[in-house]
Amino acid sequence: MQPILSRAAVSRLTVTVLLGAALLALAGCATTTPAWDASFGQSVQVTLAAQVRDPAAAAQPRPGDSLDGRAAKRAQERYEQSFTERPVQDSLMNGLAK
């Protein structure tokens, strides 16, 4: 019975497949970072800028809208106490089964 492909054809096919695999492997090493590096950090800057209420506030001599000292102190105290006081739980069912 005659082989379908000659030895030379099999050899060429093997070389072609190995060369193609090598080229695909090298394509994975191709650099794409210049496009990404050009915009690195822009999303952080945009997000930070979106959180600023009034960018010119530092140049103004008067303080911005805020609480008076006593109200701010009490709010801070309540905030700190919220971490030390634990809520009372009647049962495992959050009070449904008493």
Coordinates of C-alpha atoms in Angstrom, one line a residue, residues 65-98:
D65 CA -21.0 74.9 54.4
S66 CA -20.5 72.9 57.6
L67 CA -21.8 72.1 61.1
D68 CA -21.1 74.2 64.1
G69 CA -18.5 72.8 66.5
R70 CA -20.9 71.3 69.1
A71 CA -23.0 69.5 66.5
A72 CA -19.9 68.1 64.8
K73 CA -18.4 66.9 68.1
R74 CA -21.7 65.1 69.0
A75 CA -21.9 63.5 65.6
Q76 CA -18.3 62.3 65.9
E77 CA -19.1 60.9 69.4
R78 CA -22.1 59.0 68.1
Y79 CA -20.1 57.7 65.2
E80 CA -17.4 56.3 67.5
Q81 CA -20.0 54.8 69.9
S82 CA -21.6 52.9 67.1
F83 CA -18.5 50.7 67.0
T84 CA -18.3 50.0 70.7
E85 CA -22.0 49.3 71.5
R86 CA -23.4 46.0 70.2
P87 CA -27.1 45.7 69.4
V88 CA -29.1 43.4 71.7
Q89 CA -30.4 40.4 69.9
D90 CA -33.3 38.5 71.5
S91 CA -33.0 35.3 69.6
L92 CA -31.4 33.7 66.6
M93 CA -34.4 34.7 64.5
N94 CA -33.9 38.4 65.2
G95 CA -36.9 38.7 67.5
L96 CA -39.4 36.7 65.4
A97 CA -39.5 33.8 67.8
K98 CA -39.8 35.1 71.4

